[in-house]
Tab-separated table of C-alpha atoms in Angstrom:
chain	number	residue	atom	x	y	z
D	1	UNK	CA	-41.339	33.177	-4.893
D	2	UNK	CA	-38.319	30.767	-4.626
D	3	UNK	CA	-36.013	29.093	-2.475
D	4	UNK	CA	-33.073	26.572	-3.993
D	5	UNK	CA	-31.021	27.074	-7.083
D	6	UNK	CA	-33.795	25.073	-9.009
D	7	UNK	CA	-35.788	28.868	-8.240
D	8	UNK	CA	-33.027	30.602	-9.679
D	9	UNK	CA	-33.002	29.131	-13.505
D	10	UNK	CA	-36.597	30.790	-13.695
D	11	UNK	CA	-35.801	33.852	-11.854
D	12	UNK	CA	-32.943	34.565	-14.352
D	13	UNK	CA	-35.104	33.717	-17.030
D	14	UNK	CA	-37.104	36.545	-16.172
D	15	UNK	CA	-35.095	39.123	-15.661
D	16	UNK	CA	-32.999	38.374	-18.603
D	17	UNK	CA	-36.148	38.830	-20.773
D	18	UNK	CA	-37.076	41.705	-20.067
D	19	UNK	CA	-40.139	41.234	-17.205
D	20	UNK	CA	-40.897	43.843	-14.610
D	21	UNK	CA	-39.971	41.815	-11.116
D	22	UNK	CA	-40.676	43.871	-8.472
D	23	UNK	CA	-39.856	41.567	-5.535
D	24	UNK	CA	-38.418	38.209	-4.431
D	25	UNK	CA	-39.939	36.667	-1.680
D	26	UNK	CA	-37.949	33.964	-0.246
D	27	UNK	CA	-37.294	31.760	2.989
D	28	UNK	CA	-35.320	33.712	5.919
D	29	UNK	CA	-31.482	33.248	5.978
D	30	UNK	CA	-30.517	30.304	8.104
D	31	UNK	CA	-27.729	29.440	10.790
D	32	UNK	CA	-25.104	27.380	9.416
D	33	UNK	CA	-21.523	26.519	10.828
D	34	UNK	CA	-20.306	24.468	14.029
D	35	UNK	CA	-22.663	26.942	15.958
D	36	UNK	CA	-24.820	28.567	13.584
D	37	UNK	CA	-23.565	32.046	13.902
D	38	UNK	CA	-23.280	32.113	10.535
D	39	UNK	CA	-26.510	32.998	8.546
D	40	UNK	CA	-26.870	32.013	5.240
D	41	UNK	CA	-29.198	33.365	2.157
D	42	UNK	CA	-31.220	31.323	0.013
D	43	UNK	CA	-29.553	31.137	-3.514
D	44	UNK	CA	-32.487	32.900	-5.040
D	45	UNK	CA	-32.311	35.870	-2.233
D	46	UNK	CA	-28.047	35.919	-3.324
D	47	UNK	CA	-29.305	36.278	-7.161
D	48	UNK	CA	-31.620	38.973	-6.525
D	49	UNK	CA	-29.198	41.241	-4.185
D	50	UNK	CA	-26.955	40.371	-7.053
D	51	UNK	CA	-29.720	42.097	-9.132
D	52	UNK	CA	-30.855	45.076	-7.196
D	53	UNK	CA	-34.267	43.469	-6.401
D	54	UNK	CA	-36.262	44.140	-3.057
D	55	UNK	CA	-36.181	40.548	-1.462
D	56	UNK	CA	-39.146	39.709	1.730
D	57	UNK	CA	-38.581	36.912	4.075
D	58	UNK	CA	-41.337	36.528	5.904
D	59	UNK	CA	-41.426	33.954	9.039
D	60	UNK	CA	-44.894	33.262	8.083
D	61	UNK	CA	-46.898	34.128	5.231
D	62	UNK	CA	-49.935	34.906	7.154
D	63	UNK	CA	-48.011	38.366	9.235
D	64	UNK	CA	-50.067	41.065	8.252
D	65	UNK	CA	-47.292	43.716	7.832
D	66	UNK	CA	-45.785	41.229	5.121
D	67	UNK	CA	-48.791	40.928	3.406
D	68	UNK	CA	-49.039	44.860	3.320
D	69	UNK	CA	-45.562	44.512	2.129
D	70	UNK	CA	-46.250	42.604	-0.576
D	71	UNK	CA	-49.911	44.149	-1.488
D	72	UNK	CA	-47.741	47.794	-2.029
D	73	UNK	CA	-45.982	46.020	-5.245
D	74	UNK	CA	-48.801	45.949	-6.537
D	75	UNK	CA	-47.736	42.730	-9.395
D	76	UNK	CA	-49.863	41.879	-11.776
D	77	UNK	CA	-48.979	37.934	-11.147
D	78	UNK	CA	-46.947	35.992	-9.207
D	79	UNK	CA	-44.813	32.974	-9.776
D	80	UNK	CA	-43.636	30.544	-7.314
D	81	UNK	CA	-41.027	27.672	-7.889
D	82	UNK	CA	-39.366	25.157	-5.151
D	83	UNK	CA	-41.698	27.428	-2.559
D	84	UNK	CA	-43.868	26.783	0.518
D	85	UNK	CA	-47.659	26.833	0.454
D	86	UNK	CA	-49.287	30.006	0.439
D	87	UNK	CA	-52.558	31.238	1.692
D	88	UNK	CA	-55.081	32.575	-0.356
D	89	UNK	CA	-54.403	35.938	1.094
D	90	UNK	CA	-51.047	35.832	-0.360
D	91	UNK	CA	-51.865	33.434	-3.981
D	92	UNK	CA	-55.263	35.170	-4.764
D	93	UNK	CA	-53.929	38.814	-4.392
D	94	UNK	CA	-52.131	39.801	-7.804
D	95	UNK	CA	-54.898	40.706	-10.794
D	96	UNK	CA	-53.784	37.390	-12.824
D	97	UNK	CA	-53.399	35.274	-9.915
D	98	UNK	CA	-50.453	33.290	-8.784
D	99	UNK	CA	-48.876	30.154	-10.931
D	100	UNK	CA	-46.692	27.527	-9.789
D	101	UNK	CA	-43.972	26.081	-11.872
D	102	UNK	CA	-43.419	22.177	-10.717
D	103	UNK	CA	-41.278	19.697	-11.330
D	104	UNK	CA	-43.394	16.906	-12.511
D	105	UNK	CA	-46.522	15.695	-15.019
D	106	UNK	CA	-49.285	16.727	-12.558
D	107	UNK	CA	-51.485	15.514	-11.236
D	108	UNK	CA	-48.911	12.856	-11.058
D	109	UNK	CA	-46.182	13.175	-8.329
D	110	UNK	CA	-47.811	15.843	-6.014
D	111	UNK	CA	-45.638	16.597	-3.180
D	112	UNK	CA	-41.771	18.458	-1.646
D	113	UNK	CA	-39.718	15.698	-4.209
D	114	UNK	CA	-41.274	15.113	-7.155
D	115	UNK	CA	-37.624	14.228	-8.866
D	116	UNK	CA	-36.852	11.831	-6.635
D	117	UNK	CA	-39.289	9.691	-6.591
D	118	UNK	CA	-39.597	9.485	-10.417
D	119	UNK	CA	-36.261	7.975	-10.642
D	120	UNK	CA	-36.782	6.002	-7.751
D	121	UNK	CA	-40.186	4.228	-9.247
D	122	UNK	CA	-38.493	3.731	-12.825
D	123	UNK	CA	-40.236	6.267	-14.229
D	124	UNK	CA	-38.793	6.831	-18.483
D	125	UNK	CA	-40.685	10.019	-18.610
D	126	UNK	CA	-41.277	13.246	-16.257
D	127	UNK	CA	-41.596	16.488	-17.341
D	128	UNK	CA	-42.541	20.409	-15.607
D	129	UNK	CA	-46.409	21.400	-15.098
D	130	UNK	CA	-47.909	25.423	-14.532
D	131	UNK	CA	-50.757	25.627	-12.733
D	132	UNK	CA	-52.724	28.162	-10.729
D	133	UNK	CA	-52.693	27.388	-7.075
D	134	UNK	CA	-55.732	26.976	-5.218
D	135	UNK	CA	-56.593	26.196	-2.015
D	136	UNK	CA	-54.749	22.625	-1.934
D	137	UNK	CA	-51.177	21.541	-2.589
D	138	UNK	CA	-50.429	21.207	-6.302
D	139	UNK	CA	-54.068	20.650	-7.692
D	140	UNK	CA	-55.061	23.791	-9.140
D	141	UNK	CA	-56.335	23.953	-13.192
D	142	UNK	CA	-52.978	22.629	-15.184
D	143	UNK	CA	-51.684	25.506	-17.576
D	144	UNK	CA	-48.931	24.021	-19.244
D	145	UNK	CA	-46.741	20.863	-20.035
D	146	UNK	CA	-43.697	19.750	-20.829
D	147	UNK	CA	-42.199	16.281	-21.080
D	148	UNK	CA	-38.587	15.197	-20.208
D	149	UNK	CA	-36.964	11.575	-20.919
D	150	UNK	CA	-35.108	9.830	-17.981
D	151	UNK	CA	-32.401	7.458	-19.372
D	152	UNK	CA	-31.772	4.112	-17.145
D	153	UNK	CA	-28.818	5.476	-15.962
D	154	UNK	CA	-29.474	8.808	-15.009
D	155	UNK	CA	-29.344	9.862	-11.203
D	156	UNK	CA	-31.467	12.556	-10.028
D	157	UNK	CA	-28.668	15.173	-10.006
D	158	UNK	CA	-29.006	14.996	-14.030
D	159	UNK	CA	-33.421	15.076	-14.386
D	160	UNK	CA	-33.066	18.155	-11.658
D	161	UNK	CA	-30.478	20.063	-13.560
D	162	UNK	CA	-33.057	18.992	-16.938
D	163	UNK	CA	-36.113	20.152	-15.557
D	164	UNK	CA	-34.356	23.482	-13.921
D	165	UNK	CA	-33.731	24.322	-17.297
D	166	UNK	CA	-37.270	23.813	-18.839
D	167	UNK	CA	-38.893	24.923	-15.441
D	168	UNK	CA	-37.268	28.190	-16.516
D	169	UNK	CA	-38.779	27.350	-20.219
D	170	UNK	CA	-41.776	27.013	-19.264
D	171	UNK	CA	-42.256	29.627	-16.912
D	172	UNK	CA	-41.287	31.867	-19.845
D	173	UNK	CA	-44.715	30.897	-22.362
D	174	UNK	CA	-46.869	30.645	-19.203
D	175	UNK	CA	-46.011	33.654	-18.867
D	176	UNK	CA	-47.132	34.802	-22.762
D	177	UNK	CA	-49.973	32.811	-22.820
D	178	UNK	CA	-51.742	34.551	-19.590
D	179	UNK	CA	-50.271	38.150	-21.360
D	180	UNK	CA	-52.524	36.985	-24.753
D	181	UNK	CA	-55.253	35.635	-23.142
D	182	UNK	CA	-55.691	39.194	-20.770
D	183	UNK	CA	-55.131	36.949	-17.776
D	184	UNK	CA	-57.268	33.638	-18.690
D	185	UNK	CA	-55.384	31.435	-20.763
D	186	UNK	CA	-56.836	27.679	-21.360
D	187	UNK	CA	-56.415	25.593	-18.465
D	188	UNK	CA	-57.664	22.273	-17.331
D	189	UNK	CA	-58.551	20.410	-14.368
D	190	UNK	CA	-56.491	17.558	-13.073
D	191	UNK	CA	-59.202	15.120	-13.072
D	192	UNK	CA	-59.413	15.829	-16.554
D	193	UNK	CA	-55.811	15.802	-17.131
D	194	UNK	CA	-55.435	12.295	-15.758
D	195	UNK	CA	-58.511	10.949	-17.702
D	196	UNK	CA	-56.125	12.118	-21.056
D	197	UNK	CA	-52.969	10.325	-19.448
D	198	UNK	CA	-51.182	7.250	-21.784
D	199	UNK	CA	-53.219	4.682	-18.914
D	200	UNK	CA	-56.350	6.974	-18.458
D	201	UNK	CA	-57.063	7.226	-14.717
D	202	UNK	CA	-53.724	5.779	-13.809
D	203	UNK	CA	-53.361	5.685	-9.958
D	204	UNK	CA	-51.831	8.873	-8.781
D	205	UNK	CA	-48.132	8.614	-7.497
D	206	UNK	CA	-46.782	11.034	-4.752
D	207	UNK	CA	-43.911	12.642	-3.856
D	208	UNK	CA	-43.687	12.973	-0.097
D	209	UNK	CA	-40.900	14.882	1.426
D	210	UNK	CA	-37.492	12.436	1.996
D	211	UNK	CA	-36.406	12.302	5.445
D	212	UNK	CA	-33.164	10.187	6.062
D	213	UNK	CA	-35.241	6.852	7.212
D	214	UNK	CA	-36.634	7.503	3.864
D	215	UNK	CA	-33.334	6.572	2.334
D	216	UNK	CA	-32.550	3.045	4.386
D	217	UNK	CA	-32.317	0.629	1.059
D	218	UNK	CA	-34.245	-2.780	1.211
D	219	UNK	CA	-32.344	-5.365	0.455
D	220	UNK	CA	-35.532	-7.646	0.080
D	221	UNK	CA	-36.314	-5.205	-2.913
D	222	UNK	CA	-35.510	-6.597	-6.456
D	223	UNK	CA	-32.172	-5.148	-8.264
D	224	UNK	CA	-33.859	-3.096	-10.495
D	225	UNK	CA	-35.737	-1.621	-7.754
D	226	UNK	CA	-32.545	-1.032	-5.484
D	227	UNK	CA	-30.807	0.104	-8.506
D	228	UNK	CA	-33.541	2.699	-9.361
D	229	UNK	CA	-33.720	3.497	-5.568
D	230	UNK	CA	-29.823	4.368	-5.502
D	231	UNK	CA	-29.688	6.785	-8.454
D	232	UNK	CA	-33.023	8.625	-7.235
D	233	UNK	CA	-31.204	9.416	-4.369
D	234	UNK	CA	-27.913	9.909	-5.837
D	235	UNK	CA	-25.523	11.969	-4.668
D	236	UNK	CA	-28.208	13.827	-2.394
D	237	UNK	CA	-29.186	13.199	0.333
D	238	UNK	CA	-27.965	9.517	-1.149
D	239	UNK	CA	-28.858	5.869	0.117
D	240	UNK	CA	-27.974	4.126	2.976
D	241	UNK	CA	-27.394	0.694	4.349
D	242	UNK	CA	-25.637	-1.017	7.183
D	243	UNK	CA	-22.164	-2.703	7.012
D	244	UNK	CA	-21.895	-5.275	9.724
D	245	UNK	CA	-18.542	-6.433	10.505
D	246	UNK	CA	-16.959	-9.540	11.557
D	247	UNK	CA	-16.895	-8.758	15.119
D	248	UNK	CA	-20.409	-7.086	14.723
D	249	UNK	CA	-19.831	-3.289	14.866
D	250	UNK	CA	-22.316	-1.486	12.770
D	251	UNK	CA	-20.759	1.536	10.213
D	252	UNK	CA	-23.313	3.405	7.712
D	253	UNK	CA	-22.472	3.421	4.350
D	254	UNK	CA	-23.689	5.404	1.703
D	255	UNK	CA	-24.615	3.664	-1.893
D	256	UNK	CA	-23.892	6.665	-4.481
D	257	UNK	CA	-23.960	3.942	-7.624
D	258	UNK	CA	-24.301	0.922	-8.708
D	259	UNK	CA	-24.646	-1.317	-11.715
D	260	UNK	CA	-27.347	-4.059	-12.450
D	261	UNK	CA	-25.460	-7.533	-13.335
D	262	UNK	CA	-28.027	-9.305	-14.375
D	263	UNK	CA	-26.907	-12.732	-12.367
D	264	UNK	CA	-28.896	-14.576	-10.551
D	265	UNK	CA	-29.207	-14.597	-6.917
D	266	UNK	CA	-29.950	-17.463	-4.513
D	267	UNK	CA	-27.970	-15.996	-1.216
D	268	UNK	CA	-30.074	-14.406	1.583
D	269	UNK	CA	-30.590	-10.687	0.645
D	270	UNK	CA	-27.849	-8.303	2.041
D	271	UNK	CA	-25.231	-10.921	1.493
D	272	UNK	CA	-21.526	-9.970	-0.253
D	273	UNK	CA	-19.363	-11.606	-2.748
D	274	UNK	CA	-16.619	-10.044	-4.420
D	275	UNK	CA	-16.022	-11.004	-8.329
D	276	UNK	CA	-12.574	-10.391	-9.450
D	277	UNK	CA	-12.449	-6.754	-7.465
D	278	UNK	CA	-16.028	-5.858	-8.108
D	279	UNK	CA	-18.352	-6.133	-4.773
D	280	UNK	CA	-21.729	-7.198	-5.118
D	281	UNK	CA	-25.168	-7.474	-2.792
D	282	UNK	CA	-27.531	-9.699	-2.839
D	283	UNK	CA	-31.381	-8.350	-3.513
D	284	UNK	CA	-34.284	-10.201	-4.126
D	285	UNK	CA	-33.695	-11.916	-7.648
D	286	UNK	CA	-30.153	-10.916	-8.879
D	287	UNK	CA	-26.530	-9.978	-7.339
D	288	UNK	CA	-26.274	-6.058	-7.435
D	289	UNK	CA	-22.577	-4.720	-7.873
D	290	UNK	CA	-21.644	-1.767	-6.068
D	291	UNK	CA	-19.906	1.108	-8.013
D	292	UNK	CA	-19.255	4.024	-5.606
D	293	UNK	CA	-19.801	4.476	-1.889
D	294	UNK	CA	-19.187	6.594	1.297
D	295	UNK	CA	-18.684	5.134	4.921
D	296	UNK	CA	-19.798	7.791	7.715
D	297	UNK	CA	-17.098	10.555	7.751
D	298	UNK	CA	-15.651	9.723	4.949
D	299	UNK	CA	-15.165	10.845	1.411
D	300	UNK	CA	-16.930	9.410	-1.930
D	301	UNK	CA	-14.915	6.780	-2.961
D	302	UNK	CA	-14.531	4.213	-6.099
D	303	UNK	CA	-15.480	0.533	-4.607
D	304	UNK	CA	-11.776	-0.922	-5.888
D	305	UNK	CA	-10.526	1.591	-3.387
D	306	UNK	CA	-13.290	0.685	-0.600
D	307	UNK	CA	-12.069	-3.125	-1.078
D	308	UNK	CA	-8.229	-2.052	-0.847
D	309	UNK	CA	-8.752	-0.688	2.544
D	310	UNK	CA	-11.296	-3.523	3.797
D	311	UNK	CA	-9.516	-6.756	3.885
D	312	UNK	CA	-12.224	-8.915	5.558
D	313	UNK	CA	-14.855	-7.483	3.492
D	314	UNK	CA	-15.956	-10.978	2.472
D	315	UNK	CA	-16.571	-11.452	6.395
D	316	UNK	CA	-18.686	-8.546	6.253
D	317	UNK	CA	-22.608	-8.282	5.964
D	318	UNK	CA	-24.802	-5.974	5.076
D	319	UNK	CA	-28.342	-5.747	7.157
């Protein structure tokens, strides 16, 4: 049970070793295009007609003929990765239950974006969990772990493509250590889980889903933090702030990377200078240089470029 290409890694993983699936269950195609006459498939339904396997799409997880649907399969177990919740009608049906594969140390960063907001807190470490599901969102009896470094200057398009690799990893000796244990490997609780973390009882993070107010930067923020907020964002959905021009007409622009200085900063947060032909921003404590951007309706570009087209960019102000 999958939806986005982070699904697929697993899926492949087990088909290409050999495991029985008997079904896909995935979200229904959606309208795309100008109009939405188009209707596009989820990339792991487009992997499993690919594959010859029965795909379901139910509207809601709940409709009884999809649960019938899904009872006549008759699996043994179920995994789900990137997916929605299910009832327990649907995750307490198969003999060896139903595991989740997530992107994250649980019970640490519970929630739709767990990758995100690791790189945007400054986390140096995440990693991929299994777990059985239970009644509530991403707290059932921890499986599995596995760790996965996140260097300073990694964005979160490089720690998704990591863990989408050792999701599918993962997934794979989950998967033998339920077959040796008949069904009941060793698990453990999360309470228990976080009593064993490096700071035992840490205060637990979330990961709420990002909506695009979520991505507004705050200037008032310190560099590192605005610097950590850019790349966990970057280059989807990506950052945002306002430019202000001279004669006060608003344009959103779109902060895909920048580059801590390390200078100082006594200007009022938001504030430009441009060094040389580098363009930096004031945040809290130091000056912030800009490395690649995007104004509405336009495409990525390098900042040198941005600065060749905006002449009275040192006029300019960013709120």
């Amino acid at each position: 049970m999958g939806t986005p290409e982070f699904a697929v890694e697993t899926l492949k993983a087990l088909v290409l070793n050999g495991y029985h699936v008997v079904a896909v269950v995935t979200q229904p195609d959606k309208p795309v295009g100008r109009h939405g006459s188009v209707l596009q498939s989820s990339a792991v339904k487009q992997y499993a007609v690919e594959h010859g396997i029965p795909v379901l799409q139910p509207e809601k997880m709940k409709d009884p003929q999809f649960v019938e649907t899904l009872r006549s399969y008759r699996a043994n177990l179920q995994v789900v990765v990137a997916f929605r919740m299910l009832p327990e009608v649907v995750w307490a049906m198969p003999d060896y239950g139903t595991f989740n594969v997530h992107a994250a140390l649980l019970p640490q960063y519970r929630g739709a974006a767990p990758i995100n907001w690791a790189v945007i807190n400054g986390e140096t470490q995440t990693g991929v969990t299994t777990f059985f599901l239970d009644h509530d969102i991403d707290t059932g009896r921890i499986i599995m772990k596995k760790t996965f470094d996140i260097p300073d200057d990694a964005d979160v398009e490089y720690v998704y493509d990591g863990l989408m690799h050792l999701g599918a990893e993962i997934c794979l000796e989950t998967l033998q250590a339920i077959i040796d244990a008949d069904g009941y490997p060793v698990t453990i609780a999360q309470d228990d889980a976080n009593s064993q973390q490096p700071i035992a009882n840490s205060p637990l993070k979330s990961a709420p889903k990002i909506f695009k107010e979520t991505c507004e930067i705050d200037w008032t923020k310190t560099a590192k933090q605005v610097y950590d907020f850019v790349r966990g964002l970057s280059p989807y959905p990506g950052a945002w702030t306002t430019l202000v021009t001279p004669d006060d007409k608003e344009t959103v622009l779109k902060i895909i990377k920048t580059r801590k200085t390390g200078l100082e900063c006594q200007a009022e947060t938001g504030s430009l200078r441009i060094e040389g032909k580098q363009l930096q921003v004031a945040a809290a404590d130091q000056w912030l240089q800009l490395e690649e951007l995007q104004l509405a309706g336009k495409k990525r570009m390098a900042v040198r470029d941005f600065l060749n087209g905006m002449k009275d960019i040192d006029q300019c102000r960013i709120k």
